[in-house]
Amino acid sequence: MNHIELDRSQGKPLHSLVYEYVWNRIQRGEWLEHHKLPSVRVLAEEMKVNRLTVFKAYQQLKEEKKVYVKDKSGYYVQPGVTMPFDDLESPIVFSYVHKSHLSEIHRVPANYQFSYALIDPNLLPNRYFSESMLEIVERYPKMLSTYSTPQGDEELRQSLAHFFANKYGFYLTQNDIMITSGSQQAIDLLARMLVQPMDVVLMERPTYSAAIDMFRNQGAQIVPIDIYPYGYDLEQVEAYMKQFKPRLFYLNPTYHNPTGYTVPIEQRKKLVELAEQYRCLIIEDDPMHDIYFDHKPPLPFFSYSTEGCVIYICSFSKYVAPGLRIAAICCQPTIMKHLLTVKSLADNGTPLLNQKIFLHYFMSERLQQHIVKLRTALSIRKAVMEEALSVTNWKWDSPSGGLNLWIQLPETLSLEKLLAKSIEHSISFVPGSICDPSKELQSWIRLSYSYINEQQIKEGMKLLVQLAEQVDQNHRQI
Amino acid sequence: MNHIELDRSQGKPLHSLVYEYVWNRIQRGEWLEHHKLPSVRVLAEEMKVNRLTVFKAYQQLKEEKKVYVKDKSGYYVQPGVTMPFDDLESPIVFSYVHKSHLSEIHRVPANYQFSYALIDPNLLPNRYFSESMLEIVERYPKMLSTYSTPQGDEELRQSLAHFFANKYGFYLTQNDIMITSGSQQAIDLLARMLVQPMDVVLMERPTYSAAIDMFRNQGAQIVPIDIYPYGYDLEQVEAYMKQFKPRLFYLNPTYHNPTGYTVPIEQRKKLVELAEQYRCLIIEDDPMHDIYFDHKPPLPFFSYSTEGCVIYICSFSKYVAPGLRIAAICCQPTIMKHLLTVKSLADNGTPLLNQKIFLHYFMSERLQQHIVKLRTALSIRKAVMEEALSVTNWKWDSPSGGLNLWIQLPETLSLEKLLAKSIEHSISFVPGSICDPSKELQSWIRLSYSYINEQQIKEGMKLLVQLAEQVDQNHRQI
């Protein structure tokens, strides 16, 4: 129980003092959107005031739409009322970092988390992970006292080099591979290393929204390349390469996030040729290669690259052991050299512990069995979600792999209203505009079927469809 | 055994082709400084040429000082001959990252590693770590499938809030603390968040050299503040704050790296006042607070801050469990808000596994016992090193904590020659100029006594002193 001293000396009414106390904490960002305010009873005790005094302050905040009420007895901070940082009085603290919208969506607490393109922990072989860890601990007794090099554990890189040779026909040595702390860090390192203010970066539209933030944070100008179920419009790509002389093209061509589309083989070869011709690096982000439902996808772009213009990011986090955060970057030696410098600055090396645990599990038979089961479970969940959608007039291309559905809503449906209503009902999803550098995709949403179970998907989708009907009808009534 | 095809079609002499093959690999950064070239015999077999042909090429490289010879039969890449990246022919790959010199020093393989300001793994309770891990695995069965939030595990942050309250009298909640992947990442995140090109950043001279790189990488102009055994010249500090209006002052005031100096209490209070007055943030990097030999050091700057202008980095990596890479940033809510955005971009959260293992160990009795033993071991190693130095005319202030000696060499001794000779004899250390933003400290070196054992310290120091005598005499002969 805290004790909170209110400044009663200025003659202001007590309920105003309480109001200011709460509103200040919201403004300073101490209590963020959807934070639950202390209960009336508790705050009254802490401040040594009458409960009615606190209630009056809370009601005023509610009327001004600075807080909202839920469950009849709880007050929560309203989204959107916290002042943007440029308006804060104290110039001593301001940040040069662009807001990351995806992280704000993820921070929304919800029972039906359709916004998490992550694998449900219940679908992962947790007991086997535990056994792996015990074996690691035996095998490497000094591991917790030892740092990894910035490039990453040699044994792990050698394993990966073998893996890539067998699986994709990449001919790499361990020197061509760097271990990073997840694919987020991989993209961030590459953005920092390659991009300067005003550099043009090509990105698919839509695309992985955190990647937009990372490139923008380095001052990039983003030029969007539309992605379709059949791939790209290669004439458009070539025209933009000629016109803008982009530094790089960041793409996610296999079970693309958020659309689920897969770029066909012919385009892969052709695009690598264009990249070589126009001296545009390609960053190929490929976390979903193993999450296919029917048949394997085409080989990565990296397979077609002979001049080293493709940088390949392979992430194992999603379905091997997410909590470990392990990914690999494959690239040519000159890029590796500079990457090593950025990695040294960023964290001086991914923890050795995580690399060894990953290595052990990655080499095991169990992993292959696990992936087969995972594919089955995910395709079932996808089917459950698609069944729920079949009663609507919403449109989507059913993906042949990956974790998401990319859905087009009718134009009469306001996405903003739907999102607000959904959050109130404990449903979250990713609105399409977040995935678009130009923020234009106002009628699309991304729903992930990978994180919550079949029952929750069923319930959540039913509720979402109902809410959409309400929003749609409301719109028509106006 | 590789097979290497030489292009014999152009009529060039074979030894030229061999020369070009080797030199290209060096230029491309594939073979870095001190890399051992393939033996003459092996390369001759791989290329299907006469051994004399390879020998001729190697000798030519040696005469041009592109490689050097060691142990009568080994050729090694000479440091400093790899082309700086701006001269590389292919404009497709160039990097905006400044070279990180410290990481290059660390990459030098050496038997007497005086350059590593790290704790010897043999001084850490490895078996206890292993037991901790087993318990963690039992307690948190789904840990490997779960991500941490960007701010870090709540249980850990709560523990740390308690710890800081008891130990330092910081009054923080868990919301004021962020967990990062080591202190390197902490500094990097803060640099990215706070610094724009042309911003002035105050740094001690000398200072932690990787921090120089990190702030430079954001375009900072570094203004050095000299640090002395008694602290800073506060008049100089105030004058610079007035003149340059610096964005922030990065400092390491307790068993400072590299000098070992500790800033006294009176200066701590005064400096916080100056920072508040001139609106200059202070980043206090404090990894050595527990590594004292006689008595505890003064309370951190952070204790004296009432307006939130001090950001406190507490690193546990060094002596708790280095391999885990766990550190904490303590700061006010507005800074935390922006820090969360950068952290989301950088890696979206430190792995939960590492945080839980750390938490478990951190809360244990065993840790306190361990730290006591560690202090004793380190003070012994320091004494061994100082004994070896007592026969020289080198000068140093004996530190009352930390991992390093900061030593001033006589002016007649060329540091560059000493470093080169030392490396040839498998000794490495950190030359002072690396720790100086203005690169002026040409007569100082940092020697760490923490990483290698007493016997190795004794041998290595004896050898270093001998080499210095040779270099000094050589110089006098000229």
GROMACS .gro file of N, CA and C in nm, chain B residues 321-379:
model
  177
  799ALA      N    1   2.703  -1.433  -1.457
  799ALA     CA    2   2.710  -1.542  -1.555
  799ALA      C    3   2.728  -1.480  -1.692
  800PRO      N    4   2.854  -1.457  -1.729
  800PRO     CA    5   2.882  -1.383  -1.852
  800PRO      C    6   2.809  -1.437  -1.974
  801GLY      N    7   2.804  -1.566  -1.983
  801GLY     CA    8   2.744  -1.625  -2.102
  801GLY      C    9   2.597  -1.592  -2.118
  802LEU      N   10   2.531  -1.550  -2.013
  802LEU     CA   11   2.388  -1.521  -2.024
  802LEU      C   12   2.360  -1.387  -2.089
  803ARG      N   13   2.451  -1.293  -2.073
  803ARG     CA   14   2.432  -1.158  -2.124
  803ARG      C   15   2.303  -1.094  -2.073
  804ILE      N   16   2.305  -1.053  -1.947
  804ILE     CA   17   2.189  -0.985  -1.891
  804ILE      C   18   2.234  -0.854  -1.828
  805ALA      N   19   2.166  -0.745  -1.861
  805ALA     CA   20   2.191  -0.616  -1.798
  805ALA      C   21   2.056  -0.548  -1.776
  806ALA      N   22   2.059  -0.439  -1.699
  806ALA     CA   23   1.935  -0.366  -1.673
  806ALA      C   24   1.957  -0.217  -1.694
  807ILE      N   25   1.857  -0.150  -1.753
  807ILE     CA   26   1.859  -0.003  -1.763
  807ILE      C   27   1.750   0.049  -1.669
  808CYS      N   28   1.789   0.145  -1.583
  808CYS     CA   29   1.692   0.212  -1.495
  808CYS      C   30   1.677   0.354  -1.543
  809CYS      N   31   1.552   0.398  -1.566
  809CYS     CA   32   1.532   0.533  -1.618
  809CYS      C   33   1.389   0.577  -1.591
  810GLN      N   34   1.365   0.707  -1.615
  810GLN     CA   35   1.231   0.759  -1.590
  810GLN      C   36   1.134   0.718  -1.702
  811PRO      N   37   1.003   0.729  -1.673
  811PRO     CA   38   0.902   0.672  -1.763
  811PRO      C   39   0.905   0.723  -1.907
  812THR      N   40   0.933   0.850  -1.929
  812THR     CA   41   0.930   0.899  -2.067
  812THR      C   42   1.043   0.837  -2.147
  813ILE      N   43   1.159   0.823  -2.084
  813ILE     CA   44   1.271   0.758  -2.153
  813ILE      C   45   1.238   0.612  -2.177
  814MET      N   46   1.179   0.548  -2.076
  814MET     CA   47   1.145   0.407  -2.090
  814MET      C   48   1.051   0.385  -2.209
  815LYS      N   49   0.958   0.475  -2.225
  815LYS     CA   50   0.861   0.460  -2.333
  815LYS      C   51   0.931   0.451  -2.468
  816HIS      N   52   1.026   0.541  -2.491
  816HIS     CA   53   1.096   0.541  -2.619
  816HIS      C   54   1.194   0.425  -2.629
  817LEU      N   55   1.253   0.392  -2.516
  817LEU     CA   56   1.347   0.279  -2.512
  817LEU      C   57   1.276   0.150  -2.554
  818LEU      N   58   1.150   0.139  -2.512
  818LEU     CA   59   1.074   0.020  -2.548
  818LEU      C   60   1.059   0.007  -2.698
  819THR      N   61   1.042   0.120  -2.764
  819THR     CA   62   1.027   0.116  -2.910
  819THR      C   63   1.157   0.069  -2.976
  820VAL      N   64   1.271   0.123  -2.932
  820VAL     CA   65   1.399   0.083  -2.992
  820VAL      C   66   1.428  -0.064  -2.964
  821LYS      N   67   1.397  -0.105  -2.842
  821LYS     CA   68   1.423  -0.244  -2.806
  821LYS      C   69   1.338  -0.339  -2.891
  822SER      N   70   1.213  -0.299  -2.915
  822SER     CA   71   1.126  -0.380  -3.002
  822SER      C   72   1.189  -0.395  -3.139
  823LEU      N   73   1.244  -0.288  -3.191
  823LEU     CA   74   1.307  -0.295  -3.322
  823LEU      C   75   1.433  -0.380  -3.318
  824ALA      N   76   1.511  -0.362  -3.213
  824ALA     CA   77   1.643  -0.425  -3.209
  824ALA      C   78   1.637  -0.577  -3.202
  825ASP      N   79   1.553  -0.631  -3.114
  825ASP     CA   80   1.543  -0.777  -3.106
  825ASP      C   81   1.413  -0.824  -3.044
  826ASN      N   82   1.323  -0.729  -3.016
  826ASN     CA   83   1.190  -0.761  -2.964
  826ASN      C   84   1.190  -0.832  -2.829
  827GLY      N   85   1.298  -0.823  -2.755
  827GLY     CA   86   1.299  -0.881  -2.621
  827GLY      C   87   1.413  -0.979  -2.601
  828THR      N   88   1.479  -0.964  -2.487
  828THR     CA   89   1.588  -1.056  -2.451
  828THR      C   90   1.526  -1.195  -2.423
  829PRO      N   91   1.594  -1.304  -2.464
  829PRO     CA   92   1.535  -1.437  -2.444
  829PRO      C   93   1.495  -1.465  -2.300
  830LEU      N   94   1.377  -1.521  -2.285
  830LEU     CA   95   1.321  -1.545  -2.154
  830LEU      C   96   1.408  -1.643  -2.075
  831LEU      N   97   1.456  -1.744  -2.143
  831LEU     CA   98   1.542  -1.846  -2.082
  831LEU      C   99   1.655  -1.780  -2.003
  832ASN      N  100   1.726  -1.689  -2.069
  832ASN     CA  101   1.841  -1.626  -2.007
  832ASN      C  102   1.799  -1.546  -1.884
  833GLN      N  103   1.684  -1.480  -1.895
  833GLN     CA  104   1.639  -1.398  -1.783
  833GLN      C  105   1.602  -1.485  -1.662
  834LYS      N  106   1.537  -1.598  -1.688
  834LYS     CA  107   1.496  -1.683  -1.577
  834LYS      C  108   1.617  -1.748  -1.508
  835ILE      N  109   1.712  -1.792  -1.588
  835ILE     CA  110   1.832  -1.850  -1.529
  835ILE      C  111   1.903  -1.747  -1.444
  836PHE      N  112   1.915  -1.628  -1.499
  836PHE     CA  113   1.981  -1.522  -1.426
  836PHE      C  114   1.908  -1.493  -1.296
  837LEU      N  115   1.776  -1.480  -1.304
  837LEU     CA  116   1.696  -1.448  -1.186
  837LEU      C  117   1.721  -1.549  -1.075
  838HIS      N  118   1.717  -1.675  -1.113
  838HIS     CA  119   1.734  -1.781  -1.016
  838HIS      C  120   1.868  -1.772  -0.947
  839TYR      N  121   1.972  -1.750  -1.028
  839TYR     CA  122   2.104  -1.745  -0.970
  839TYR      C  123   2.123  -1.619  -0.889
  840PHE      N  124   2.069  -1.511  -0.939
  840PHE     CA  125   2.086  -1.381  -0.877
  840PHE      C  126   2.026  -1.377  -0.736
  841MET      N  127   1.917  -1.448  -0.717
  841MET     CA  128   1.850  -1.447  -0.587
  841MET      C  129   1.916  -1.541  -0.486
  842SER      N  130   2.017  -1.614  -0.530
  842SER     CA  131   2.069  -1.720  -0.442
  842SER      C  132   2.175  -1.669  -0.346
  843GLU      N  133   2.189  -1.741  -0.235
  843GLU     CA  134   2.294  -1.715  -0.136
  843GLU      C  135   2.431  -1.733  -0.200
  844ARG      N  136   2.435  -1.834  -0.284
  844ARG     CA  137   2.559  -1.874  -0.347
  844ARG      C  138   2.629  -1.758  -0.417
  845LEU      N  139   2.549  -1.668  -0.474
  845LEU     CA  140   2.606  -1.556  -0.548
  845LEU      C  141   2.691  -1.470  -0.457
  846GLN      N  142   2.640  -1.439  -0.338
  846GLN     CA  143   2.715  -1.355  -0.246
  846GLN      C  144   2.847  -1.420  -0.208
  847GLN      N  145   2.844  -1.547  -0.179
  847GLN     CA  146   2.968  -1.618  -0.145
  847GLN      C  147   3.064  -1.612  -0.262
  848HIS      N  148   3.009  -1.631  -0.380
  848HIS     CA  149   3.091  -1.631  -0.501
  848HIS      C  150   3.161  -1.497  -0.519
  849ILE      N  151   3.087  -1.389  -0.499
  849ILE     CA  152   3.146  -1.257  -0.522
  849ILE      C  153   3.260  -1.230  -0.424
  850VAL      N  154   3.243  -1.275  -0.302
  850VAL     CA  155   3.351  -1.256  -0.203
  850VAL      C  156   3.478  -1.327  -0.249
  851LYS      N  157   3.463  -1.452  -0.292
  851LYS     CA  158   3.580  -1.527  -0.340
  851LYS      C  159   3.641  -1.462  -0.462
  852LEU      N  160   3.555  -1.411  -0.548
  852LEU     CA  161   3.602  -1.349  -0.671
  852LEU      C  162   3.687  -1.228  -0.641
  853ARG      N  163   3.641  -1.147  -0.547
  853ARG     CA  164   3.718  -1.027  -0.511
  853ARG      C  165   3.859  -1.066  -0.466
  854THR      N  166   3.864  -1.167  -0.384
  854THR     CA  167   3.995  -1.212  -0.333
  854THR      C  168   4.084  -1.257  -0.448
  855ALA      N  169   4.029  -1.342  -0.534
  855ALA     CA  170   4.109  -1.394  -0.645
  855ALA      C  171   4.160  -1.282  -0.733
  856LEU      N  172   4.074  -1.184  -0.759
  856LEU     CA  173   4.115  -1.075  -0.848
  856LEU      C  174   4.221  -0.986  -0.781
  857SER      N  175   4.209  -0.964  -0.651
  857SER     CA  176   4.309  -0.878  -0.589
  857SER      C  177   4.445  -0.948  -0.586
   0.00000   0.00000   0.00000
